Structures are given as structure tokens and as C-alpha cells.
mmCIF file of C-alpha atoms in Angstrom:
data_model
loop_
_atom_site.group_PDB
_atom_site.id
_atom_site.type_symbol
_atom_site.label_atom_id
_atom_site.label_comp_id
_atom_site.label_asym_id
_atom_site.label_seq_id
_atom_site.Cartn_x
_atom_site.Cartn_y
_atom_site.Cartn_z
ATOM 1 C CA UNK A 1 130.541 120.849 81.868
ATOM 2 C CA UNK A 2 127.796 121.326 83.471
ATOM 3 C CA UNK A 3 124.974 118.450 85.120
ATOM 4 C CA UNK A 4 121.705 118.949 86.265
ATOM 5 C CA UNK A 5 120.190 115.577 88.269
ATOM 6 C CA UNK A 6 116.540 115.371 89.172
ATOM 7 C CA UNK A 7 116.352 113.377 92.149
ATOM 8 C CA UNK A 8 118.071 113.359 95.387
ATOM 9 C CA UNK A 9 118.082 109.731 95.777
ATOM 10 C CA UNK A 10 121.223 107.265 96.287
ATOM 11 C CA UNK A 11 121.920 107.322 92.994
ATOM 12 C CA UNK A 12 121.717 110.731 91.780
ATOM 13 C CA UNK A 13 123.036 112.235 95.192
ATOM 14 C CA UNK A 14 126.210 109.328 94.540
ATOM 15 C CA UNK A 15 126.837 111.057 90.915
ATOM 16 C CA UNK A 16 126.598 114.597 92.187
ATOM 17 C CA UNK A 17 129.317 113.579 94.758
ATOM 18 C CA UNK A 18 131.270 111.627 91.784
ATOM 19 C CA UNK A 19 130.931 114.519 89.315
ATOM 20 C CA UNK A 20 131.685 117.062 92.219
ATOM 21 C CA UNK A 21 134.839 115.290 93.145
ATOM 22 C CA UNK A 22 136.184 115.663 89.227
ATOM 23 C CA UNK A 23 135.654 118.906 89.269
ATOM 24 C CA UNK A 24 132.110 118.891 87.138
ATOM 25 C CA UNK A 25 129.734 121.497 87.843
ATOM 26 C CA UNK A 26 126.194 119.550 89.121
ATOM 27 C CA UNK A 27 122.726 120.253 90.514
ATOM 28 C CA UNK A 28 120.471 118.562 92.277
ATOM 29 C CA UNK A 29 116.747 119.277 91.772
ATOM 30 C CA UNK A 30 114.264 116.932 93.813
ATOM 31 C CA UNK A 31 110.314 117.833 93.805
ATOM 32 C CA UNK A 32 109.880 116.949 97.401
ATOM 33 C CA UNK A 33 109.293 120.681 99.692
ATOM 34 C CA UNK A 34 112.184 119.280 101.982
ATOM 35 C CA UNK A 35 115.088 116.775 102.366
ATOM 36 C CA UNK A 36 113.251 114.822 104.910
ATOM 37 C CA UNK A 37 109.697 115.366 103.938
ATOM 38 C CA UNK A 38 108.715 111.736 103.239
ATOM 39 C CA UNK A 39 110.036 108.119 104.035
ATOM 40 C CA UNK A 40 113.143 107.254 102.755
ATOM 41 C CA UNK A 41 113.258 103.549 104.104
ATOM 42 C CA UNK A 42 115.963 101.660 106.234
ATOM 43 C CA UNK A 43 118.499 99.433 106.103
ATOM 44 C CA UNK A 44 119.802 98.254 102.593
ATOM 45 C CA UNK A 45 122.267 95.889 102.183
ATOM 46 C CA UNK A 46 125.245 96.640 99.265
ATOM 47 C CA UNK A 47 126.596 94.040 97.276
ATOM 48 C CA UNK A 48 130.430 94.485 96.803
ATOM 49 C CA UNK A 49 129.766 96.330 93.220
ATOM 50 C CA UNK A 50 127.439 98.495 94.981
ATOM 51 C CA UNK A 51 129.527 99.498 97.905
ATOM 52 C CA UNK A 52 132.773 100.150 95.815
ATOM 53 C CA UNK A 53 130.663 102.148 93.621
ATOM 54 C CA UNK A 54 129.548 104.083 96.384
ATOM 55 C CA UNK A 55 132.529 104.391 97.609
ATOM 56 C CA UNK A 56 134.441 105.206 94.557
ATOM 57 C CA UNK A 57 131.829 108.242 94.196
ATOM 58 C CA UNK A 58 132.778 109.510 97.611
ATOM 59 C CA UNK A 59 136.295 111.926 98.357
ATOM 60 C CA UNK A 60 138.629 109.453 99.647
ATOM 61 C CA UNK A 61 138.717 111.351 102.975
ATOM 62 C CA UNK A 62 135.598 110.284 103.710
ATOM 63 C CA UNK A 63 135.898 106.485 103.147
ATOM 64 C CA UNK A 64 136.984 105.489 106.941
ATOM 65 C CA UNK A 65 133.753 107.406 107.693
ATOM 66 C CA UNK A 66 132.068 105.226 105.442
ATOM 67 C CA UNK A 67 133.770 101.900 106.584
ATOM 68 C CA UNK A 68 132.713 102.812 109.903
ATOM 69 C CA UNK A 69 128.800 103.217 109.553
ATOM 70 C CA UNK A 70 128.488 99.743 107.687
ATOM 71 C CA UNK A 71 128.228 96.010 109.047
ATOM 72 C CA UNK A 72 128.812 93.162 106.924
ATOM 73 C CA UNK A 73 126.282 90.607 105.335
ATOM 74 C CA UNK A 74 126.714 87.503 105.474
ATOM 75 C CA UNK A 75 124.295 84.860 106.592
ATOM 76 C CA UNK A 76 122.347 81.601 105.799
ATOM 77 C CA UNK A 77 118.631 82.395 104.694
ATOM 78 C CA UNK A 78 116.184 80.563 106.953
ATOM 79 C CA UNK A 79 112.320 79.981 106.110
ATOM 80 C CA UNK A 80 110.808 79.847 109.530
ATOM 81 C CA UNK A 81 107.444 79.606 110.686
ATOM 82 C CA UNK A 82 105.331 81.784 113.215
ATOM 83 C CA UNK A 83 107.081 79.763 116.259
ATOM 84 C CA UNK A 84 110.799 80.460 115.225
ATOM 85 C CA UNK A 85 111.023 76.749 113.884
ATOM 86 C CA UNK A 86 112.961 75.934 110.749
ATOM 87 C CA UNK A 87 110.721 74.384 108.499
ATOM 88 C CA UNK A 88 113.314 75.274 105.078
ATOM 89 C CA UNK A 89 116.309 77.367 103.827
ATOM 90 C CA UNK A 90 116.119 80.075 100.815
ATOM 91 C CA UNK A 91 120.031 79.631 100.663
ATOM 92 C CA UNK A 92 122.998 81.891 101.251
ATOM 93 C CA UNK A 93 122.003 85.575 101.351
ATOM 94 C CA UNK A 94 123.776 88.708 99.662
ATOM 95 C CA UNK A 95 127.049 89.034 100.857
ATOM 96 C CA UNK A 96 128.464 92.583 101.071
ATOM 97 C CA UNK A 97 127.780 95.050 103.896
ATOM 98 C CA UNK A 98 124.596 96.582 105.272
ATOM 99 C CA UNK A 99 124.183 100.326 105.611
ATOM 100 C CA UNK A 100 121.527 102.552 106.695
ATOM 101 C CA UNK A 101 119.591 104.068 103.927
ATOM 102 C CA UNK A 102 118.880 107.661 105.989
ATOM 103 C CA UNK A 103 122.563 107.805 107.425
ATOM 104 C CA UNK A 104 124.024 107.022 103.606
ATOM 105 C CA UNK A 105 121.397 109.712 101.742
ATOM 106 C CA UNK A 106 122.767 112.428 104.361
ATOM 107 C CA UNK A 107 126.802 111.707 103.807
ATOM 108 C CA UNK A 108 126.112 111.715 100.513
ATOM 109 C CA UNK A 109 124.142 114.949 100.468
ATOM 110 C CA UNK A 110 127.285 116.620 102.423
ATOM 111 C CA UNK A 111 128.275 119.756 99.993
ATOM 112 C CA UNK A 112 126.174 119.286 97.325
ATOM 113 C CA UNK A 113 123.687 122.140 96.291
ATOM 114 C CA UNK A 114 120.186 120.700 96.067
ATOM 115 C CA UNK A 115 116.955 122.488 95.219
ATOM 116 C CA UNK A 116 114.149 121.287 97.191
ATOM 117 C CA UNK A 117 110.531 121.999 96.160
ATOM 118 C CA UNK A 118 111.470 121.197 92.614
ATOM 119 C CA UNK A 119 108.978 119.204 90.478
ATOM 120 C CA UNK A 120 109.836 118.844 86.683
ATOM 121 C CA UNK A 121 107.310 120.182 84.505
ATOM 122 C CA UNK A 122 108.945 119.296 81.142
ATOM 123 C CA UNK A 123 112.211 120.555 79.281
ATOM 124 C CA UNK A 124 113.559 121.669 75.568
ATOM 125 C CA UNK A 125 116.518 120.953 73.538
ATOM 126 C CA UNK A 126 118.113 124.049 72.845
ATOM 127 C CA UNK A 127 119.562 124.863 69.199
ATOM 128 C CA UNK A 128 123.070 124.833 70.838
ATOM 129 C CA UNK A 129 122.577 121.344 72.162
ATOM 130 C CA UNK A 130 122.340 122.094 76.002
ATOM 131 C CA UNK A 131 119.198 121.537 77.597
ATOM 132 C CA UNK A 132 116.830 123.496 79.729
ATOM 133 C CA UNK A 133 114.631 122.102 82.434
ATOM 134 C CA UNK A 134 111.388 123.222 83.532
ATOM 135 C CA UNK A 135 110.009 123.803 86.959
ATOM 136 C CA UNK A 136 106.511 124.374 88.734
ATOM 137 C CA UNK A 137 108.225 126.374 91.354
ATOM 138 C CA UNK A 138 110.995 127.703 90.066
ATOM 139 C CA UNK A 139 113.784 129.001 87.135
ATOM 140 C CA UNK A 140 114.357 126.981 84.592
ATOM 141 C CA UNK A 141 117.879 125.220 84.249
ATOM 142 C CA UNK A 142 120.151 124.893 81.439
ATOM 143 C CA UNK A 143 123.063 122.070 81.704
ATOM 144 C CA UNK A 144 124.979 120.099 79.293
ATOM 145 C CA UNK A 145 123.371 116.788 80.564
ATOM 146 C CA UNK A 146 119.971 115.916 81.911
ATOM 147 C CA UNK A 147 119.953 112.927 84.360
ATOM 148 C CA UNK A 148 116.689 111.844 85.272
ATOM 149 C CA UNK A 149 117.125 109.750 88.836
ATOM 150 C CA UNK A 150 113.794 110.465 89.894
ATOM 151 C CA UNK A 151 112.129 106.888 90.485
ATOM 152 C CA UNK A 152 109.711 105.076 89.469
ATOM 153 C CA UNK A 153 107.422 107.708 88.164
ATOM 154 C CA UNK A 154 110.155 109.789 86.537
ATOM 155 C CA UNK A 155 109.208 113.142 85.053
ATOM 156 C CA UNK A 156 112.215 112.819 83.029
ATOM 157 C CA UNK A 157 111.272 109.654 81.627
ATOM 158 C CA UNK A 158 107.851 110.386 80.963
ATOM 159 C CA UNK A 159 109.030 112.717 77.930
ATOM 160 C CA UNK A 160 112.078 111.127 77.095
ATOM 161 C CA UNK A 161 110.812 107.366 76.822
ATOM 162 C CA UNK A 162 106.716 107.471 77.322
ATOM 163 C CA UNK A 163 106.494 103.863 76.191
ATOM 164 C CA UNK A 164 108.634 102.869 79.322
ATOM 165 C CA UNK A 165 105.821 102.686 82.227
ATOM 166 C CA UNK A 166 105.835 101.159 85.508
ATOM 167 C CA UNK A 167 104.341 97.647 85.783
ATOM 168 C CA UNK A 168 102.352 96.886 89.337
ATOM 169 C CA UNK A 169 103.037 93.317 90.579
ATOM 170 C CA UNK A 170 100.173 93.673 92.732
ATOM 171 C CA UNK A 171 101.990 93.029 96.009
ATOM 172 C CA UNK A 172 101.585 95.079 98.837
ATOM 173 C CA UNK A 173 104.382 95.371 101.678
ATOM 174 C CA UNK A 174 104.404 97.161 105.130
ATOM 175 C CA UNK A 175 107.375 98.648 106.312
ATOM 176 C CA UNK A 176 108.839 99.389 109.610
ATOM 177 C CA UNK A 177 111.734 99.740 112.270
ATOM 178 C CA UNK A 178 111.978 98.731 115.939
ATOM 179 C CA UNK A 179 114.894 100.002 118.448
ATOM 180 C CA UNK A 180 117.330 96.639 118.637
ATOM 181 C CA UNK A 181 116.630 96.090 122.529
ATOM 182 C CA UNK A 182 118.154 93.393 124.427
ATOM 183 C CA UNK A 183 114.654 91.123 125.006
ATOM 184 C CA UNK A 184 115.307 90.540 120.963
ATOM 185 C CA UNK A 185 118.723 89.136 121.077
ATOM 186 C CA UNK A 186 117.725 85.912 120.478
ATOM 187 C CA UNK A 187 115.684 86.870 117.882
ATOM 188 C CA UNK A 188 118.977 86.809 115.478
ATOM 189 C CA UNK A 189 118.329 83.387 113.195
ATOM 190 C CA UNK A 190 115.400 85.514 112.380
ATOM 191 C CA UNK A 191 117.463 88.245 110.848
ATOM 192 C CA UNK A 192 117.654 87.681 107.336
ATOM 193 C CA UNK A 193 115.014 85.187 106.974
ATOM 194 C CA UNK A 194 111.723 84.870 105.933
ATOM 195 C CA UNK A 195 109.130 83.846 108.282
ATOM 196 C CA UNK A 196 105.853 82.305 106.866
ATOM 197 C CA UNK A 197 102.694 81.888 107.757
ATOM 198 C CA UNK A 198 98.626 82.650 107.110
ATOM 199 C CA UNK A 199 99.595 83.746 103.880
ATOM 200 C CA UNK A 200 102.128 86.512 105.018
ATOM 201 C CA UNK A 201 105.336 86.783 104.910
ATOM 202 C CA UNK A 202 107.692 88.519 107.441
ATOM 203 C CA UNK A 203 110.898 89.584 107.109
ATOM 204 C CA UNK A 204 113.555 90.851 109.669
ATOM 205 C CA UNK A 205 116.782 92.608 109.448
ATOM 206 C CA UNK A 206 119.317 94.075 112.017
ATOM 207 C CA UNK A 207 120.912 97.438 111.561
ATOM 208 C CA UNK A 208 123.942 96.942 114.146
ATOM 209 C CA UNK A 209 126.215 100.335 114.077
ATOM 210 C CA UNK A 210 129.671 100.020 115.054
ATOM 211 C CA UNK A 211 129.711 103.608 116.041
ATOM 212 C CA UNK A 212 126.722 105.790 116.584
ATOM 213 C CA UNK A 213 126.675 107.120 112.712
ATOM 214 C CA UNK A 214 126.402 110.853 114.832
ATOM 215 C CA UNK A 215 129.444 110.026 116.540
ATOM 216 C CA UNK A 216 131.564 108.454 113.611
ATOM 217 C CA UNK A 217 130.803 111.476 111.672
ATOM 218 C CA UNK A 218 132.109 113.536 114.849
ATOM 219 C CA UNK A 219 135.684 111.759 115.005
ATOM 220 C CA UNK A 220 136.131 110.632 111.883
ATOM 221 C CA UNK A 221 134.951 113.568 109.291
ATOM 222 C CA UNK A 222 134.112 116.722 110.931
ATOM 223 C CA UNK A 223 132.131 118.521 107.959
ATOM 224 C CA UNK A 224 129.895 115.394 107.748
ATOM 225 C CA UNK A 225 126.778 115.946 110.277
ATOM 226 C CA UNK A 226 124.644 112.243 110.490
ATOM 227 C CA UNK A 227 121.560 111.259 111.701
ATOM 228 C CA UNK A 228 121.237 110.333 115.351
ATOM 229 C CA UNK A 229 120.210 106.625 115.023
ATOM 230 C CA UNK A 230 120.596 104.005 117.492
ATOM 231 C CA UNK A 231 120.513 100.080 115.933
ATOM 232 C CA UNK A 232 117.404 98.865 115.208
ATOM 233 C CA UNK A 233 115.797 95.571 113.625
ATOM 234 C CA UNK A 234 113.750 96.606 109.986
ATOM 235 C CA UNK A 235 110.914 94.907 109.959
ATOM 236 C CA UNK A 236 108.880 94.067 106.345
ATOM 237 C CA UNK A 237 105.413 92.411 106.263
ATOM 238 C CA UNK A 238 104.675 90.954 102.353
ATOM 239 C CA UNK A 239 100.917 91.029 102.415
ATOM 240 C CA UNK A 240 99.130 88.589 99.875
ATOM 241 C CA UNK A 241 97.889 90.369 96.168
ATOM 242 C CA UNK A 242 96.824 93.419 96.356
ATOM 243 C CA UNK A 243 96.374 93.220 100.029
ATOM 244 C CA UNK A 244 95.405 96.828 101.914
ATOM 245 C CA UNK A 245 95.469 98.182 105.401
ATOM 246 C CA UNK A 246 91.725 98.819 105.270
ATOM 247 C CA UNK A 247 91.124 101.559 108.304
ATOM 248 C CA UNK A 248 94.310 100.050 110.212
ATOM 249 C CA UNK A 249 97.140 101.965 110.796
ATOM 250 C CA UNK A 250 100.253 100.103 109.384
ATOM 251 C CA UNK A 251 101.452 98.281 112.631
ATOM 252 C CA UNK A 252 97.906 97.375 113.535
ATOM 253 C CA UNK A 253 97.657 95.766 110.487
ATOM 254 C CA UNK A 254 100.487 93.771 110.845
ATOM 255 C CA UNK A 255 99.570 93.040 114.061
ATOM 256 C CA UNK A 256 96.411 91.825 112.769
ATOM 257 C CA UNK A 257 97.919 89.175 110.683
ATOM 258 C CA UNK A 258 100.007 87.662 113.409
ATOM 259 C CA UNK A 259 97.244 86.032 115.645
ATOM 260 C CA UNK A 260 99.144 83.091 117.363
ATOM 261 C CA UNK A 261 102.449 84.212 116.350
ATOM 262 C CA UNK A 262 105.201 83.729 118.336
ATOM 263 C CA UNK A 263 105.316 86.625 121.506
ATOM 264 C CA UNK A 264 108.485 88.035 120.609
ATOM 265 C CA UNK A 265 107.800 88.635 116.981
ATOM 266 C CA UNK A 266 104.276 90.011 118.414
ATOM 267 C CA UNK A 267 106.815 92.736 120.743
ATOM 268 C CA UNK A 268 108.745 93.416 118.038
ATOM 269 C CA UNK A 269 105.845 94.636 116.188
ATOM 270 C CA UNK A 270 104.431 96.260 119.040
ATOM 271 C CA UNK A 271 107.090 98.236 120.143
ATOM 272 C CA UNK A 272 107.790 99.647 116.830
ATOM 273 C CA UNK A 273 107.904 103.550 116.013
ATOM 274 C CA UNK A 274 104.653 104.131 114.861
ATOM 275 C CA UNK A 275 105.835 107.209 112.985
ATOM 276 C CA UNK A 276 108.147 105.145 110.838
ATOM 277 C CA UNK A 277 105.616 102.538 109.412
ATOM 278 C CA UNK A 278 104.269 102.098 105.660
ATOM 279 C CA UNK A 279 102.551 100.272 102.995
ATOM 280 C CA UNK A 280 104.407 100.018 100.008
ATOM 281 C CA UNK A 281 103.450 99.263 96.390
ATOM 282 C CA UNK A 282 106.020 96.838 94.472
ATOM 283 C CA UNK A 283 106.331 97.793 91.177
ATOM 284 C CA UNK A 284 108.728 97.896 88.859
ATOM 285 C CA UNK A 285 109.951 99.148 85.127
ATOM 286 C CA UNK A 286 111.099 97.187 82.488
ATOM 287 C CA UNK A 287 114.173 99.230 80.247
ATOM 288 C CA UNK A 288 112.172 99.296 76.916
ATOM 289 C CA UNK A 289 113.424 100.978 73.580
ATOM 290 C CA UNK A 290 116.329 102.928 73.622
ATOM 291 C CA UNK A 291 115.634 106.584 72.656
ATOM 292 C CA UNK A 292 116.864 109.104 70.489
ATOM 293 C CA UNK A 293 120.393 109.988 71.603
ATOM 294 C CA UNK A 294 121.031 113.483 73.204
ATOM 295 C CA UNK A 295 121.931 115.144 76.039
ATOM 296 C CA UNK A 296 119.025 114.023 78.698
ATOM 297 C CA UNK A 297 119.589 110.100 80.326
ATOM 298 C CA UNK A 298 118.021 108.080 82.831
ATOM 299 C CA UNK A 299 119.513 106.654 86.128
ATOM 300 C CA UNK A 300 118.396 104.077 88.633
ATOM 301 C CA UNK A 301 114.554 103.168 89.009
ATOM 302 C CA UNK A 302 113.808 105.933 86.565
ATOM 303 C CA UNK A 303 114.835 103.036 84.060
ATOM 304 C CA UNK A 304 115.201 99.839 85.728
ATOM 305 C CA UNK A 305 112.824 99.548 89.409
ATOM 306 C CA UNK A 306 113.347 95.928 90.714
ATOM 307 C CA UNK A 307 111.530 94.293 93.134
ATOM 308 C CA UNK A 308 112.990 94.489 97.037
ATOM 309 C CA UNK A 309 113.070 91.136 96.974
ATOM 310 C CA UNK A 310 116.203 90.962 94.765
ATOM 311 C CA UNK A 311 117.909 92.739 96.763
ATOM 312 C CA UNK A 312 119.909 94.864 94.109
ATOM 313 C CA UNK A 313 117.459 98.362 93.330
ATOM 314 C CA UNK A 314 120.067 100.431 95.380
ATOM 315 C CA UNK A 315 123.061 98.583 93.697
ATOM 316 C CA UNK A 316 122.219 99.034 90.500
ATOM 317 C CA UNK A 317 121.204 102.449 90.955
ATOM 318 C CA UNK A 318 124.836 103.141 92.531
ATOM 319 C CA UNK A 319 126.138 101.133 90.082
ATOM 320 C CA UNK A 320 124.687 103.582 86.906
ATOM 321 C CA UNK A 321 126.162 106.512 89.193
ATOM 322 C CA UNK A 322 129.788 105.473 88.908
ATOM 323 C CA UNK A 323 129.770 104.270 85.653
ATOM 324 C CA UNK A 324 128.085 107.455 84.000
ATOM 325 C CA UNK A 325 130.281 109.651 86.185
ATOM 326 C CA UNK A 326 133.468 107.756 84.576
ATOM 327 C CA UNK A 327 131.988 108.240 81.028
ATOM 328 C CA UNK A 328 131.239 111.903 81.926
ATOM 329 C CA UNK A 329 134.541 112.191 83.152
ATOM 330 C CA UNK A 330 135.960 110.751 80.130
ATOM 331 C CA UNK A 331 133.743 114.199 78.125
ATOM 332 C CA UNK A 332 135.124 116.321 80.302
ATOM 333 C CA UNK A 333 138.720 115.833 79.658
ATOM 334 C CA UNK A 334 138.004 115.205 75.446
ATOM 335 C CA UNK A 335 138.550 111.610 75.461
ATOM 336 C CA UNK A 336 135.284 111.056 73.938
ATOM 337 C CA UNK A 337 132.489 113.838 73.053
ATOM 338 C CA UNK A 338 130.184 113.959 75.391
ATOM 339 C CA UNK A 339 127.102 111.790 73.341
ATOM 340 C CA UNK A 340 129.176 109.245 73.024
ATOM 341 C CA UNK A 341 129.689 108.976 76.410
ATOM 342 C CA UNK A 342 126.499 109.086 77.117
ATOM 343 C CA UNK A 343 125.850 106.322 74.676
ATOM 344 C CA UNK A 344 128.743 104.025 76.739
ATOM 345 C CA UNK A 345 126.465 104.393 79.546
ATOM 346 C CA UNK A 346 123.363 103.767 77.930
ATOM 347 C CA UNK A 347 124.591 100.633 76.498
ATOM 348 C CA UNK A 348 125.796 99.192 79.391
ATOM 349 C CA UNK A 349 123.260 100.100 82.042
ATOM 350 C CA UNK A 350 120.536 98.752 79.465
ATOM 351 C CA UNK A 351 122.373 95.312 79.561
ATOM 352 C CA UNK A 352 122.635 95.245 83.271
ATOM 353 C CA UNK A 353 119.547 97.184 84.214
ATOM 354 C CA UNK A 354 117.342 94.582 82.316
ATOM 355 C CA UNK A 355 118.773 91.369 83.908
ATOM 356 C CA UNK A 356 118.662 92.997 87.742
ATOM 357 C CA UNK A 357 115.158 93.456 86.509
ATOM 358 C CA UNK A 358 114.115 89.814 85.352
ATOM 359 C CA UNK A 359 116.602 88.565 88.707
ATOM 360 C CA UNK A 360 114.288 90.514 91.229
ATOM 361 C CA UNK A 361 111.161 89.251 89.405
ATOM 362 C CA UNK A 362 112.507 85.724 89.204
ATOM 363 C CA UNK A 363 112.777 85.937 93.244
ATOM 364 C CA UNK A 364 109.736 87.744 93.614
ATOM 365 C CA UNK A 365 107.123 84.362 94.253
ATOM 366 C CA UNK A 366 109.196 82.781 97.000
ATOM 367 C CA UNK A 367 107.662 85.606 98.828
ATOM 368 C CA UNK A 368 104.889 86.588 97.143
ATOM 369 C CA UNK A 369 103.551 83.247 95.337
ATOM 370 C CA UNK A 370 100.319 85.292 93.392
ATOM 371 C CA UNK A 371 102.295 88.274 92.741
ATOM 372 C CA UNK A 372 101.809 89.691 88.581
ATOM 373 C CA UNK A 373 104.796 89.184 86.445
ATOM 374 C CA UNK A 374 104.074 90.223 83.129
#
């Protein structure tokens, strides 16, 4: 059997590494010119369905490598305002463990042949029931299974399933990371919270390594090479509907918005790496109709984007990796043909994809009280 995946996200890069590991043929195809060409985001925090998906995707020798580059979550949700005081609580957060997004995305890239510079065009169902991809840049591809994991504004999906299209909440978010120095120790009820005021909302998280991800890779897995990353809190600014950064730059515009604020959350701002600041859209897609069966399927955002505020985009998507691989698995050794695995998956991820959907959504005004739902 043989898989080609469009998109080197988390989810398609986790199936490649599943499907790799069972001895299925896979390619990775991802329209970007480079691995690292655009922002990628930070720290993510995996649920325990998420994580032992992950990990269940990954050889076994590399799960101590794995264990070591992740800190767990666990931790009361404050609602604080711009002086650090506790004004309410938004409960118990996720529990799990938190992991870098970057240092994640590069173990799982580790032996996998991806082909950069690689934007879908289209593809046909052959006569013999394969299917062939098309490419602006390059050869077509013929596989067994297409498995669009290319986000929200899938290629794949946008021939497969036109009537599934992104919906824009309206809410705008700026994101950004600041080195973890010592003057923001006791910063640390912050992390996890929200902190409210003038009609903003910021949000802080640590990213606490207990080795240096380059030098975990070093001792513990020698063919893995990491990103050098030192900890670091991730800063996200929730900006009120369809707010913009104007002619700001993103950390000026945050900035902007934090007039009064208490000096330390000012620093934190201020000393932030300028070249690793955003503004984000939130948007997100709704699984609609189920298509025609046959041998092209959807994965991750491509079918079910949630807001960031539910916290479960990347488990979901990691989630739809392990379970197709196990149904692909299941085709490759003729338990099952392999359209009716394909239909296992489908029917599952559908049910699941839909309510991680309406959770996120359901979350979404605690942080964003104007944002568009429907």
C-alpha cells in the first residue's frame, strides 16, 4: 500500500511516522517552499488521548525522547486583571502534558520523505481505483489513499467536499514567545490564566524543558536532530471582533493595549522576539456531509478546525492520525478492504470531529464575548 499525505503538519507528519513504522509506503507533500518557511506556533498542550496517540505513532525507541521534551499540565485557571489580582476562576485546566509545537513537528519529521514546494492543484480517480495527485511544481503522484491534512483551507477538501468551508468567528489573536528569564518567576499564577482587561484578553503559558530538546535528542536518540530552544513563556493577546494591528507591528500593538498594565506583563511583552510575533485569524470548519466513498480522506483541520480556545485542534488532529493509521493497518494485512477502512475512520472522526468542534465554540465567548458563532 501505498499513502500520499498533503500536509506536513502534526497530524499528517504523526500518520506518516505511524504508517512508516507498519511498514506502509507514505509521502508527504506540503505546498510551503521549505520546512520552516512560515510560523508554526508554540507551545500546545496534549490531552492524554492526544499524547498516547502521538506516541503510539512514534517507534518505541523514540518514546524516552519524547517523555523527556514534555512537562505536565496541570493547573487551576485564574481570571486576573491587569494588576495580577484574582478577580475569578475559569476552573481546572487541561490536564495532560505540554510540548513544544516546533520541537514535536521536527521529531516527527525524522525519516520521513517530504516534498516541499508542493501545492495541490487538483487530482483524478484512476479506472484502477488508485488516485493521482496534481502539482503546480511538480510530478504528479499516484497512491492507494489520498489524505488531505492540509488545514483549514485544504486543497484536498476543496474538491472532495466543496460544501465544507471555513467559518470566520471574527476574532483576531496575536501571538508570541518571550525567553522564560528569572525577573518573570513570579509571574507563574499567570501561566495558564486569562488576564482581562480594556476589552483584551491575555493569555500566558510556560514552556519549561526538562532537557534542552537539542540535548535530549543528543543522549537519548542520536538520529533525532531538535531545535535549539531554551524555555520560554507563549504569550496570546485575544483582540476584540475583528480587531487589526493597523500600521503596528504585532508587539507594538499589544503593547498598545496594555496602557496601565501591570510592569511585568508590560516586560514580558517588551522583551519578546520580535521575529516570532503574529496576528492570527480564528476560524474554524464545521464536518458537513459525508462524501462519496473512495480512496481520498480528510485529516485534522482539513475537516474539523476548532477554536484555540478549546484547547483540543492538535489532539484531535493526532487523534485522526492514529486511528486511520490502525484502520489502514487493518487494509494492509486483509482484515478489511481498504474502503472500508477508510469508512471506520470516517465514521468515527465525523462523530468526534463535530463535538471538539461545538466544545471549542462553546468556550470561545469567555474570551472573546462578541466573537460569530454561526
Amino acid at each position: 500500500m501505498r499513502v500520499s499525505v498533503v500536509g506536513a503538519g502534526l497530524g499528517g507528519l504523526a500518520l506518516a511516522q505511524g504508517l512508516r513504522g507498519a511498514g506502509i509506503e507514505a509521502d508527504v507533500f506540503e505546498r510551503d517552499p521549505g520546512i520552516s518557511a512560515r510560523f508554526q506556533g508554540y507551545r500546545l498542550v496534549l490531552d492524554p488521548t492526544g499524547f498516547q496517540a502521538v506516541r503510539d505513532c512514534l517507534p518505541t525507541h523514540w518514546h524516552p525522547l519524547l517523555d523527556e521534551i514534555v512537562m505536565h499540565a496541570s493547573a487551576e485557571q485564574l481570571i486576573l486583571d491587569p494588576q495580577l489580582n484574582e478577580i475569578g476562576r475559569l476552573g481546572a485546566g487541561q490536564t495532560g502534558v505540554v510540548v513544544d509545537r516546533q520541537v514535536l513537528r521536527h521529531l516527527l519529521l525524522t525519516g520521513l520523505t517530504v516534498h516541499t514546494d508542493a501545492a495541490l492543484t487538483g487530482y483524478d480517480v484512476l479506472a484502477d481505483g488508485n488516485v493521482q495527485a496534481r502539482f503546480a511544481r511538480r510530478d504528479p503522484a499516484t497512491a492507494d489513499l489520498l489524505v488531505g491534512a492540509d488545514g483549514v483551507t485544504s486543497a484536498v477538501r476543496g474538491v472532495l467536499s466543496p460544501q465544507t468551508t471555513p467559518t470566520d468567528t471574527g476574532v483576531r489573536f496575536v501571538i508570541g514567545r518571550t525567553p522564560l528569564a528569572d525577573e518573570f518567576a513570579n509571574l507563574s499564577k499567570a501561566y495558564g490564566s486569562k488576564i482581562t482587561g480594556d476589552g483584551v484578553s491575555l493569555l500566558l503559558g510556560a514552556m519549561r524543558f526538562r532537557t534542552p530538546p537539542e540535548k535530549a535528542a543528543e543522549q537519548l536518540a542520536p538520529d533525532v536532530t531538535l531545535p535549539d530552544i531554551g524555555d520560554y513563556v507563549r504569550w496570546a493577546m485575544i483582540l476584540p471582533r475583528d480587531g487589526s494591528l493597523g500600521d503596528l507591528t504585532a508587539q507594538d500593538a499589544v503593547l498598545s493595549r496594555m496602557e496601565g498594565w501591570h510592569p511585568q506583563l508590560r516586560a514580558l511583552i517588551e522583551q519578546a522576539d520580535p521575529n516570532n510575533s503574529t496576528l492570527l485569524f480564528i476560524r474554524v470548519v464545521k464536518p458537513a456531509e459525508r462524501w462519496a466513498p473512495g480512496p481520498v480522506t480528510l485529516l485534522g483541520d482539513a475537516i474539523h478546525a476548532t477554536s484555540p480556545t478549546g484547547g483540543n485542534g492538535a489532539n484531535t488532529a493526532l487523534r485522526d492520525a492514529d486511528l486511520l493509521r490502525r484502520c489502514l493497518i487493518e487494509a494492509n494485512d486483509g482484515r478489511q478492504d481498504l474502503l472500508s477502512a477508510v469508512n471506520d475512520y470516517e465514521r468515527q472522526m465525523f462523530e468526534y470531529g463535530t463535538e471538539a468542534v461545538r466544545n471549542s465554540l462553546e468556550k470561545l465567548p469567555s474570551f472573546a464575548p462578541e466573537a460569530k458563532l454561526s
